[in-house]
Each structure stands twice: as structure tokens, then as C-alpha cells.
Amino acid sequence: MAEIKLINVAKTYGKGRKAKNAVHDLSYTIDDGTFVSLLGPSGCGKSTTLNMIAGLEDISAGEILIDGHRVDDLEPDKRDLAFVFQDYALYPHMSVFENIAFGLRMRKVPKAEIHTRVTDAARRLDIEHVLSNRPRALSGGQRQRVALARAIARRPAVFLFDEPLSNLDALLRDQTRSELKMLHAELGATSVYVTHDQEEAMTLSDKIAVMSRGKLEQFGTPFEVYHQPATEFVASFVGKPRMNLFTAAKLASGHYGLSGTHFTVDVPAVQAPEMRIGLRPEECDLRVPSSGEAAHGTVRTVEPLGNVSDVILDVGANQFLSRVPGFGTFQPGDEVVIDTQRARVHCFDIKTGLRI
Ligand SMILES: Nc1ncnc2c1ncn2[C@@H]1O[C@H](COP(=O)(O)OP(=O)(O)O)[C@@H](O)[C@H]1O
Ligand SMILES: [Mg+2]
């Protein structure tokens, strides 16, 4: 059982003029038994945050509490956590069994208990048949499973993962991702998972901490970060294809429009003269203009994906993406109207980037 609480946590690397703030003022609570992803682009401070929770890095300010107790001065091996890294860090001269058992032997777990735990972890990860092999005889996917089994055999209160699937090829990554989700449902241990892949974060997590440049942008459920992004950054980072975002000006009609075009969006409540508008490609339909109606844009290219097609439009000086069903009916050069009836319109302050 473990709840992890971060209170105004910050990390500065280096001193004086060379000091670099890697993370600023992080405050959130990871509830006991939940799976939380730290999501953001490379360099935004995800690993630094995880390493501070693990005790591998000191914190420069703030507090970290596990189950209400301050742990910032507690050594990593006193924190009841197991860490799974991107590189598997297996001992090459030991068998798979011994690799999984190593941490347990260090902790003086009785021999029979070690045997039970190793075989149980190996069974869960489908690597029972390679327990006597050396790591170099295994595929990359199997090695990653050994690293996961080693963590599971520890039976820790908290699992910490740092991009554990990044070295796997696409198919294996998807498969291992599903297995991780099932494993979490079975084991129920608090898990903190670092990734730059929004799809991994969306599919696995109870909550996502979206980070940019060392700051927390939003801490919310996958539903919240997708449907109610707190900032323009979250809007642009979560969701594939990327949300269309553009600067729109208030028109005499009360609608917001894209300058130099006939494309307008209905945003009743907002008064700002200009703001950032976001529309998800999968929520915008396209149609042929009715007679006398002005087109919004021109089809530049169509990318069929099978079940859907991505239609890229020129709308004035902007590019706009609409995801339409099937192979669609549009051709490059077609003049179209963007139908935003179905769309949720996301509005952001032009200066602060905060959701309006
Ligand atoms: N040991 C270190 N010394 C100095 N700067 C570091 C160190 N580790 C990370 N950083 C810097 O801190 C920032 C955050 O890094 P990191 O937490 O590794 O990001 P992420 O895991 O999100 O890619 C980066 O700018 C990185 O260069
Ligand atoms: Mg990292």
C-alpha cells in the first residue's frame, strides 16, 4: 500500500551561474494502487521526477511523502520500490533465474520463498522456459520481460517505470503494453510510469501528469486531458493526429474567424478580441459547399489509412487536418467547407495558453 504525495517539489542541477532548474513546483498526489504516467517531450523533467521519488536524486525544494511519511532523506532501498528502466540492466553472467532472484537474495529472503516468487513472476510474464538461459540468448522482448519479472518478484509497494517499452519494436510494444495493463490490474500496486508517448499514457493510466519544461501542465484522467486540456500545450501534445490550433479574431457577428478566410467558429461565451482555438481532426467533418456558400479551404492532399483518411487543407495561410471515415470522397484541389457541428471547440488565452 502506498500513496505518493509531491508538495512543491523542485530540482536544480548544478550551482551558481551554471544552475539549471530541471523541475519546478510539482504538487500532486498519486493515490494508492493507481497507475500514473508522467508524460511530456524529451527533457521536460520526467526522469528527474521519477528519480526523486525513487531516492536516486536529492530534491532541491519541497517534500515527497509516501503514505504520509517524508522520504526525502530515506535511502532508495528503504523505500519499498522496484524500478524498471529502458535499458534492462541485467547481469550477463547470471541465468535468467538468478537475475530475477538477485534482489531477493540480497534481502535475505529464504530460499524456498525465492523459488516461489521467481517462478510465479516468470509464469506471469511467460518466460518460465528460459529461466536457465543467460540474458544474451534472449530476444529484446524477453529481456524486457526478465527486467519486469525481477521487479514483480520483489513485490514492492510501488513500481517505477522509465520508458520501459522504448527499445521494443512496434508490435511487441503494443503487446507488452496490454500485458502491463493486465498485470497492474492483477497486482494493484501503485505505479509511476515515465513516457513521451501519449498513446502509452492514455491507454495505461488512471491519471496522467503532463509536463513541459519542468512544469506540471495538467494532472488528470485520460478523459480530462483529452477532452478538457488545461493548456494549449496539453491540447497539442495529447491526441493523434494533433489538434488543429490557430489564432482567431472576434468578428462583428460574434463568431471567431480565421483572417483572410471564410472559416468561422461558433464560440458563444468568450469575449476576448483574439484567442487560440483548437479543433480535433476526428471531430471536424468536411462537405462540399452548398450553392452560394463560400468554401473554407482547399484540399491539398489525402492520406488514406484504411478505416479513416486524413485530409489536409489549406485554409488561408494555415494548414488544417480533418480525419474522415473510410477512404473519403475528396481529391486534391477540391474546395470544401469545414463542418464543426460535431466538434468540441477548445479555447485558450492567447498570452497564457490557459484554457478559457
Ligand atoms: N545529472 C544532470 N545534470 C544536469 N542536468 C541534468 C541532469 N539530469 C537531467 N538534467 C537536465 O534536466 C532536464 C530534465 O531532464 P530529464 O528529467 O532527464 O528529462 P526527461 O526524462 O523528461 O527526458 C534536462 O534539461 C536535462 O538536460
Ligand atoms: Mg527521461
XYZ file of C-alpha atoms in Angstrom, residues 77-332:
256
model
C 16.479 0.596 -0.719
C 14.418 1.751 2.289
C 11.556 2.992 0.115
C 9.975 -0.360 -0.906
C 10.070 0.459 -4.626
C 11.096 -1.514 -7.690
C 12.495 0.271 -10.732
C 12.249 -0.853 -14.380
C 14.467 1.091 -16.786
C 14.565 1.414 -20.542
C 17.862 -0.494 -20.687
C 17.234 -3.699 -18.836
C 20.372 -3.695 -16.683
C 20.608 -7.500 -16.483
C 23.729 -9.299 -15.273
C 25.158 -11.068 -18.343
C 26.991 -13.804 -16.406
C 23.892 -14.893 -14.449
C 20.993 -17.062 -15.592
C 17.567 -15.524 -16.002
C 16.529 -17.220 -12.728
C 19.464 -15.678 -10.873
C 18.813 -12.268 -12.408
C 15.250 -12.345 -11.112
C 16.344 -13.777 -7.747
C 19.276 -11.402 -7.202
C 17.438 -8.651 -5.318
C 15.685 -11.224 -3.131
C 18.973 -12.914 -2.203
C 20.409 -9.505 -1.290
C 17.447 -9.025 1.032
C 17.992 -12.449 2.607
C 14.632 -13.840 1.525
C 14.507 -17.605 2.367
C 15.440 -19.942 -0.476
C 12.057 -21.650 -0.859
C 10.321 -18.274 -0.921
C 12.723 -17.050 -3.632
C 11.907 -20.097 -5.726
C 8.171 -19.465 -5.394
C 8.440 -15.794 -6.218
C 10.750 -16.225 -9.208
C 8.665 -18.961 -10.801
C 5.451 -17.023 -10.147
C 6.862 -13.860 -11.769
C 8.267 -15.882 -14.686
C 4.902 -17.555 -15.243
C 3.078 -14.216 -15.292
C 5.481 -12.932 -17.955
C 5.661 -16.145 -19.948
C 9.426 -16.640 -19.548
C 9.370 -19.877 -17.479
C 11.004 -21.797 -20.342
C 14.093 -19.518 -20.413
C 14.866 -19.420 -16.669
C 18.136 -21.345 -17.087
C 19.340 -19.278 -20.079
C 21.766 -16.376 -19.987
C 20.302 -12.960 -20.988
C 22.313 -12.818 -24.224
C 20.436 -15.868 -25.535
C 17.140 -13.927 -25.277
C 15.364 -11.555 -27.630
C 14.948 -7.896 -26.649
C 11.338 -8.529 -25.715
C 12.278 -11.435 -23.461
C 14.999 -9.378 -21.768
C 12.481 -6.666 -21.003
C 10.217 -9.332 -19.507
C 13.073 -10.510 -17.292
C 13.501 -6.936 -16.050
C 9.756 -6.761 -15.343
C 9.794 -10.168 -13.624
C 12.679 -9.024 -11.426
C 10.575 -6.042 -10.305
C 7.453 -8.152 -9.743
C 9.312 -10.789 -7.714
C 10.283 -8.055 -5.256
C 6.549 -7.497 -4.516
C 7.158 -3.828 -3.815
C 4.580 -1.272 -2.704
C 5.472 0.913 -5.710
C 6.621 0.213 -9.258
C 8.581 2.906 -11.060
C 8.985 2.588 -14.824
C 11.189 4.789 -17.005
C 10.236 4.344 -20.674
C 10.342 0.551 -20.291
C 8.971 -0.189 -23.755
C 11.053 2.236 -25.857
C 13.548 -0.379 -27.019
C 10.914 -2.779 -28.318
C 9.620 -2.826 -31.882
C 6.100 -1.523 -32.518
C 4.229 -4.844 -32.390
C 5.953 -6.069 -29.242
C 5.493 -2.657 -27.641
C 1.711 -2.822 -28.105
C 1.588 -6.391 -26.822
C 3.747 -5.685 -23.766
C 1.683 -2.559 -23.072
C -1.509 -4.636 -22.880
C 0.239 -7.142 -20.610
C 1.436 -4.369 -18.320
C -2.120 -3.122 -18.010
C -3.410 -6.585 -17.100
C -0.531 -7.092 -14.694
C -1.348 -3.831 -12.933
C -4.996 -4.880 -12.637
C -3.861 -8.149 -11.006
C -1.153 -6.795 -8.699
C -2.783 -3.466 -7.836
C 0.490 -1.827 -6.736
C 0.930 1.938 -7.104
C 2.768 2.521 -10.384
C 4.513 5.593 -11.774
C 5.335 5.345 -15.464
C 7.509 7.753 -17.460
C 6.806 8.048 -21.181
C 6.985 10.573 -24.035
C 4.332 8.559 -25.889
C 0.863 9.998 -25.335
C -0.766 6.794 -26.574
C 1.021 4.745 -23.882
C -0.008 7.261 -21.239
C -3.624 7.323 -22.442
C -4.018 3.546 -22.670
C -2.347 2.609 -19.382
C -3.113 5.320 -16.872
C -5.665 6.162 -14.229
C -4.161 9.669 -14.198
C -1.611 11.490 -16.333
C 0.785 14.228 -15.184
C 1.506 16.184 -18.361
C 4.784 18.114 -18.116
C 6.502 20.734 -20.231
C 9.829 22.450 -19.472
C 9.929 21.146 -15.925
C 6.420 22.332 -15.057
C 3.187 20.470 -14.497
C 0.683 21.437 -17.197
C -2.169 19.199 -16.040
C -2.809 16.299 -13.687
C -5.944 14.472 -14.737
C -7.604 11.361 -16.080
C -7.102 10.389 -19.735
C -10.655 11.660 -20.361
C -9.814 15.038 -18.825
C -6.533 15.609 -20.637
C -8.147 14.638 -23.946
C -11.499 16.415 -23.619
C -10.648 19.269 -21.251
C -6.983 20.090 -21.838
C -5.942 22.687 -19.241
C -3.453 24.394 -21.544
C -2.680 24.762 -25.226
C 0.409 22.619 -24.640
C -1.672 19.695 -23.351
C -4.105 20.161 -26.243
C -1.294 19.912 -28.765
C 0.574 17.056 -27.044
C -2.301 14.681 -26.309
C -4.236 13.141 -29.185
C -3.136 11.794 -32.515
C -3.431 13.262 -35.056
C -2.517 16.531 -33.395
C -5.272 19.033 -32.620
C -5.680 21.892 -35.108
C -4.740 25.105 -33.297
C -4.938 28.586 -34.737
C -5.325 32.217 -33.749
C -8.821 33.526 -34.372
C -10.269 37.037 -34.109
C -13.693 38.053 -32.921
C -15.945 39.118 -35.802
C -18.829 41.623 -35.821
C -21.185 38.611 -35.920
C -19.839 37.382 -32.552
C -18.198 34.338 -34.142
C -14.454 33.841 -34.255
C -12.822 33.703 -37.646
C -9.551 32.891 -39.287
C -8.241 36.037 -41.008
C -8.248 36.021 -44.802
C -10.735 33.111 -44.939
C -14.445 32.375 -44.686
C -13.868 29.845 -41.909
C -15.627 30.832 -38.693
C -16.246 29.014 -35.416
C -19.141 29.433 -33.052
C -17.794 30.212 -29.560
C -20.653 31.888 -27.701
C -19.317 32.724 -24.242
C -15.906 34.230 -24.936
C -15.290 37.960 -25.283
C -11.541 38.311 -25.962
C -10.757 40.085 -29.242
C -8.355 37.281 -30.187
C -7.767 33.792 -28.896
C -6.350 30.403 -29.730
C -8.919 27.927 -30.993
C -8.420 24.161 -31.033
C -10.385 21.575 -33.021
C -9.616 17.865 -33.108
C -9.254 16.427 -36.618
C -11.531 13.486 -35.741
C -14.340 15.857 -34.691
C -14.378 18.029 -37.841
C -16.314 16.873 -40.906
C -15.850 18.176 -44.422
C -18.529 18.837 -47.022
C -18.993 20.348 -50.436
C -20.221 23.981 -50.194
C -23.940 24.415 -50.889
C -24.854 26.796 -53.719
C -23.830 30.367 -52.924
C -21.832 29.261 -49.848
C -18.170 30.289 -49.624
C -15.597 27.494 -49.242
C -13.341 27.448 -46.166
C -10.362 25.794 -47.716
C -8.827 23.711 -50.473
C -7.796 20.071 -50.207
C -4.042 19.790 -50.542
C -3.585 16.070 -50.025
C -5.427 12.972 -48.800
C -3.746 10.232 -46.731
C -5.834 7.046 -46.624
C -5.261 4.863 -43.555
C -7.902 2.222 -44.294
C -10.649 2.783 -41.746
C -10.148 6.585 -41.951
C -8.415 9.139 -44.189
C -6.559 12.284 -43.185
C -7.463 15.230 -45.405
C -5.002 18.122 -45.246
C -6.434 21.501 -46.242
C -5.061 24.934 -46.935
C -7.213 27.398 -45.013
C -5.750 30.814 -45.804
C -2.169 30.699 -44.570
C -2.963 27.808 -42.162
C -2.940 24.067 -42.647
C -5.906 22.197 -41.279
C -6.395 18.462 -40.802
C -9.689 16.630 -40.872
C -9.976 12.893 -40.288
C -12.881 11.497 -42.311
C -14.393 7.982 -42.379
C -13.134 5.339 -44.805
C -11.357 6.381 -47.966
C -13.410 9.619 -48.178
C -14.575 11.299 -51.327
C -12.247 14.292 -51.538
C -9.464 14.924 -54.045
C -6.608 17.428 -54.044
